[in-house]
Amino acid sequence: MGTFYLSLCCIGDPSQGILMKLFNGRSKSLFSAIATLFAGITVLILSGFNLNFSADILFHAIFFGVMMATCTFSFCKALGRGPLSFSALIVALSLIVPAFYGIILGDKPSNFFFVGLAILIVAIVLLNLDFDKAENKQKSKLDWLWVIFISLAFLGNGVACCINTDFSKTFNGEYTYEMLLIAFIVSAFLQFIPAIFTDRKTFKEDKKQLFILTPLWGLCNGATNSCVILAIAEGIMASVLFPVVSGVSMTISFVVSALVFKEKFKPLKFVGFSLGILSVI
């Protein structure tokens, strides 16, 4: 079952970035807030409405909710200002953080882990070294707002995954849905606060996209976060799970960026793409 959960993570993780990029409306804050609410609904359905709450999970749940809000809100904003390939791969790199955290907690990866990790880092660097900026009208300028948002998304995702790892090891897979449900409620609440002030006037023009894309994003996010905890509880080491998900997510995002969003890449990009696949193998 651990491998099955890992496979679902590899599908659900990149799907979230793709769905966010497909949303081209102006109500970015509202998108992330509603999508997170649907992630909570997904977790509730996956639990079969059979929940058993404990006060012991509150710390993990609230902390995870804050980090999830930081990541979701910031990543959505970043995608509104930059390419999917670059943004998704920076966030994919954040999965290295919980991989090392797993080692600190006692995971003992093989030498192949470190070789694959080195290849993964080289691949991500190559894939982002010379993104074709010809499409960017502001090619001579660095979008500092994008840098801030993607940095916050990197931090939020990396820390959130560490919390997932710690929670899974602490409770051995128990209270998974209860923790995530509380976390998503906290996260949605925090994101609705700015949305009330920034997206009131744009909701009507974006409501069709919001009603279509947010449930899909919520399904992917809720299922992915559930599978991360369950996979670790089934014995998949965090130091293996997160680099694999990172590599597959990077590869899928690269392909979709080129084929769907028509982002242009130079030959160096394809070298990085190949290394990304190799790092997973």
JSON list of C-alpha atoms in Angstrom, two decimals, residues 116-204:
[
{"chain": "A", "resi": 116, "resn": "GLY", "atom": "CA", "xyz": [19.81, 10.66, -6.95]},
{"chain": "A", "resi": 117, "resn": "LEU", "atom": "CA", "xyz": [19.53, 13.77, -4.81]},
{"chain": "A", "resi": 118, "resn": "ALA", "atom": "CA", "xyz": [22.66, 15.25, -6.41]},
{"chain": "A", "resi": 119, "resn": "ILE", "atom": "CA", "xyz": [21.31, 14.52, -9.90]},
{"chain": "A", "resi": 120, "resn": "LEU", "atom": "CA", "xyz": [17.95, 16.04, -8.94]},
{"chain": "A", "resi": 121, "resn": "ILE", "atom": "CA", "xyz": [19.56, 19.28, -7.80]},
{"chain": "A", "resi": 122, "resn": "VAL", "atom": "CA", "xyz": [21.63, 19.51, -11.00]},
{"chain": "A", "resi": 123, "resn": "ALA", "atom": "CA", "xyz": [18.48, 18.85, -13.06]},
{"chain": "A", "resi": 124, "resn": "ILE", "atom": "CA", "xyz": [16.53, 21.60, -11.31]},
{"chain": "A", "resi": 125, "resn": "VAL", "atom": "CA", "xyz": [19.39, 24.05, -11.79]},
{"chain": "A", "resi": 126, "resn": "LEU", "atom": "CA", "xyz": [19.71, 23.22, -15.51]},
{"chain": "A", "resi": 127, "resn": "LEU", "atom": "CA", "xyz": [15.96, 23.44, -16.04]},
{"chain": "A", "resi": 128, "resn": "ASN", "atom": "CA", "xyz": [15.91, 26.94, -14.61]},
{"chain": "A", "resi": 129, "resn": "LEU", "atom": "CA", "xyz": [19.25, 28.37, -15.74]},
{"chain": "A", "resi": 130, "resn": "ASP", "atom": "CA", "xyz": [18.21, 29.81, -19.06]},
{"chain": "A", "resi": 131, "resn": "PHE", "atom": "CA", "xyz": [14.43, 29.93, -19.16]},
{"chain": "A", "resi": 132, "resn": "ASP", "atom": "CA", "xyz": [13.62, 31.64, -22.43]},
{"chain": "A", "resi": 133, "resn": "LYS", "atom": "CA", "xyz": [12.81, 35.16, -21.35]},
{"chain": "A", "resi": 134, "resn": "ALA", "atom": "CA", "xyz": [12.01, 36.34, -24.84]},
{"chain": "A", "resi": 135, "resn": "GLU", "atom": "CA", "xyz": [8.36, 35.93, -23.97]},
{"chain": "A", "resi": 136, "resn": "ASN", "atom": "CA", "xyz": [8.77, 38.18, -20.96]},
{"chain": "A", "resi": 137, "resn": "LYS", "atom": "CA", "xyz": [8.37, 41.84, -21.76]},
{"chain": "A", "resi": 138, "resn": "GLN", "atom": "CA", "xyz": [10.29, 42.66, -18.63]},
{"chain": "A", "resi": 139, "resn": "LYS", "atom": "CA", "xyz": [13.21, 40.37, -19.46]},
{"chain": "A", "resi": 140, "resn": "SER", "atom": "CA", "xyz": [15.77, 42.86, -18.11]},
{"chain": "A", "resi": 141, "resn": "LYS", "atom": "CA", "xyz": [14.02, 43.09, -14.76]},
{"chain": "A", "resi": 142, "resn": "LEU", "atom": "CA", "xyz": [13.67, 40.60, -11.96]},
{"chain": "A", "resi": 143, "resn": "ASP", "atom": "CA", "xyz": [10.14, 40.47, -10.60]},
{"chain": "A", "resi": 144, "resn": "TRP", "atom": "CA", "xyz": [10.83, 40.84, -6.91]},
{"chain": "A", "resi": 145, "resn": "LEU", "atom": "CA", "xyz": [7.21, 40.18, -5.97]},
{"chain": "A", "resi": 146, "resn": "TRP", "atom": "CA", "xyz": [7.51, 36.82, -7.72]},
{"chain": "A", "resi": 147, "resn": "VAL", "atom": "CA", "xyz": [10.73, 36.14, -5.78]},
{"chain": "A", "resi": 148, "resn": "ILE", "atom": "CA", "xyz": [8.99, 36.94, -2.48]},
{"chain": "A", "resi": 149, "resn": "PHE", "atom": "CA", "xyz": [5.92, 34.82, -3.25]},
{"chain": "A", "resi": 150, "resn": "ILE", "atom": "CA", "xyz": [7.88, 31.81, -4.52]},
{"chain": "A", "resi": 151, "resn": "SER", "atom": "CA", "xyz": [10.24, 32.00, -1.53]},
{"chain": "A", "resi": 152, "resn": "LEU", "atom": "CA", "xyz": [7.27, 31.95, 0.85]},
{"chain": "A", "resi": 153, "resn": "ALA", "atom": "CA", "xyz": [5.77, 29.02, -1.09]},
{"chain": "A", "resi": 154, "resn": "PHE", "atom": "CA", "xyz": [9.11, 27.18, -0.84]},
{"chain": "A", "resi": 155, "resn": "LEU", "atom": "CA", "xyz": [9.26, 27.78, 2.91]},
{"chain": "A", "resi": 156, "resn": "GLY", "atom": "CA", "xyz": [5.60, 26.91, 3.52]},
{"chain": "A", "resi": 157, "resn": "ASN", "atom": "CA", "xyz": [5.70, 23.69, 1.51]},
{"chain": "A", "resi": 158, "resn": "GLY", "atom": "CA", "xyz": [8.99, 22.50, 2.98]},
{"chain": "A", "resi": 159, "resn": "VAL", "atom": "CA", "xyz": [7.93, 23.09, 6.59]},
{"chain": "A", "resi": 160, "resn": "ALA", "atom": "CA", "xyz": [4.44, 21.67, 5.98]},
{"chain": "A", "resi": 161, "resn": "CYS", "atom": "CA", "xyz": [5.96, 18.43, 4.68]},
{"chain": "A", "resi": 162, "resn": "CYS", "atom": "CA", "xyz": [8.21, 18.25, 7.76]},
{"chain": "A", "resi": 163, "resn": "ILE", "atom": "CA", "xyz": [5.11, 18.57, 9.93]},
{"chain": "A", "resi": 164, "resn": "ASN", "atom": "CA", "xyz": [3.46, 15.76, 7.94]},
{"chain": "A", "resi": 165, "resn": "THR", "atom": "CA", "xyz": [6.51, 13.56, 8.49]},
{"chain": "A", "resi": 166, "resn": "ASP", "atom": "CA", "xyz": [6.68, 14.28, 12.22]},
{"chain": "A", "resi": 167, "resn": "PHE", "atom": "CA", "xyz": [2.94, 13.75, 12.63]},
{"chain": "A", "resi": 168, "resn": "SER", "atom": "CA", "xyz": [3.02, 10.41, 10.83]},
{"chain": "A", "resi": 169, "resn": "LYS", "atom": "CA", "xyz": [5.90, 9.13, 12.93]},
{"chain": "A", "resi": 170, "resn": "THR", "atom": "CA", "xyz": [4.35, 10.45, 16.17]},
{"chain": "A", "resi": 171, "resn": "PHE", "atom": "CA", "xyz": [0.88, 8.98, 15.65]},
{"chain": "A", "resi": 172, "resn": "ASN", "atom": "CA", "xyz": [1.78, 6.10, 13.28]},
{"chain": "A", "resi": 173, "resn": "GLY", "atom": "CA", "xyz": [-0.87, 7.03, 10.74]},
{"chain": "A", "resi": 174, "resn": "GLU", "atom": "CA", "xyz": [-3.67, 7.55, 13.26]},
{"chain": "A", "resi": 175, "resn": "TYR", "atom": "CA", "xyz": [-5.72, 10.77, 13.31]},
{"chain": "A", "resi": 176, "resn": "THR", "atom": "CA", "xyz": [-4.59, 11.50, 9.72]},
{"chain": "A", "resi": 177, "resn": "TYR", "atom": "CA", "xyz": [-7.94, 12.79, 8.50]},
{"chain": "A", "resi": 178, "resn": "GLU", "atom": "CA", "xyz": [-8.70, 14.56, 11.78]},
{"chain": "A", "resi": 179, "resn": "MET", "atom": "CA", "xyz": [-5.42, 16.49, 11.67]},
{"chain": "A", "resi": 180, "resn": "LEU", "atom": "CA", "xyz": [-5.79, 17.43, 8.02]},
{"chain": "A", "resi": 181, "resn": "LEU", "atom": "CA", "xyz": [-9.41, 18.52, 8.43]},
{"chain": "A", "resi": 182, "resn": "ILE", "atom": "CA", "xyz": [-8.50, 20.92, 11.24]},
{"chain": "A", "resi": 183, "resn": "ALA", "atom": "CA", "xyz": [-5.48, 22.12, 9.25]},
{"chain": "A", "resi": 184, "resn": "PHE", "atom": "CA", "xyz": [-7.52, 22.87, 6.14]},
{"chain": "A", "resi": 185, "resn": "ILE", "atom": "CA", "xyz": [-10.14, 24.77, 8.14]},
{"chain": "A", "resi": 186, "resn": "VAL", "atom": "CA", "xyz": [-7.39, 26.90, 9.69]},
{"chain": "A", "resi": 187, "resn": "SER", "atom": "CA", "xyz": [-5.72, 27.39, 6.30]},
{"chain": "A", "resi": 188, "resn": "ALA", "atom": "CA", "xyz": [-8.96, 28.34, 4.52]},
{"chain": "A", "resi": 189, "resn": "PHE", "atom": "CA", "xyz": [-9.88, 30.81, 7.26]},
{"chain": "A", "resi": 190, "resn": "LEU", "atom": "CA", "xyz": [-6.49, 32.54, 7.04]},
{"chain": "A", "resi": 191, "resn": "GLN", "atom": "CA", "xyz": [-6.79, 32.84, 3.25]},
{"chain": "A", "resi": 192, "resn": "PHE", "atom": "CA", "xyz": [-10.35, 34.12, 3.26]},
{"chain": "A", "resi": 193, "resn": "ILE", "atom": "CA", "xyz": [-9.24, 37.16, 5.30]},
{"chain": "A", "resi": 194, "resn": "PRO", "atom": "CA", "xyz": [-7.25, 38.84, 2.48]},
{"chain": "A", "resi": 195, "resn": "ALA", "atom": "CA", "xyz": [-9.72, 37.55, -0.13]},
{"chain": "A", "resi": 196, "resn": "ILE", "atom": "CA", "xyz": [-12.56, 39.53, 1.47]},
{"chain": "A", "resi": 197, "resn": "PHE", "atom": "CA", "xyz": [-10.64, 42.76, 0.89]},
{"chain": "A", "resi": 198, "resn": "THR", "atom": "CA", "xyz": [-8.97, 42.06, -2.45]},
{"chain": "A", "resi": 199, "resn": "ASP", "atom": "CA", "xyz": [-11.35, 39.91, -4.50]},
{"chain": "A", "resi": 200, "resn": "ARG", "atom": "CA", "xyz": [-14.84, 41.21, -3.82]},
{"chain": "A", "resi": 201, "resn": "LYS", "atom": "CA", "xyz": [-15.02, 43.08, -7.13]},
{"chain": "A", "resi": 202, "resn": "THR", "atom": "CA", "xyz": [-13.52, 40.33, -9.28]},
{"chain": "A", "resi": 203, "resn": "PHE", "atom": "CA", "xyz": [-15.55, 37.37, -7.99]},
{"chain": "A", "resi": 204, "resn": "LYS", "atom": "CA", "xyz": [-18.36, 37.70, -10.55]}
]
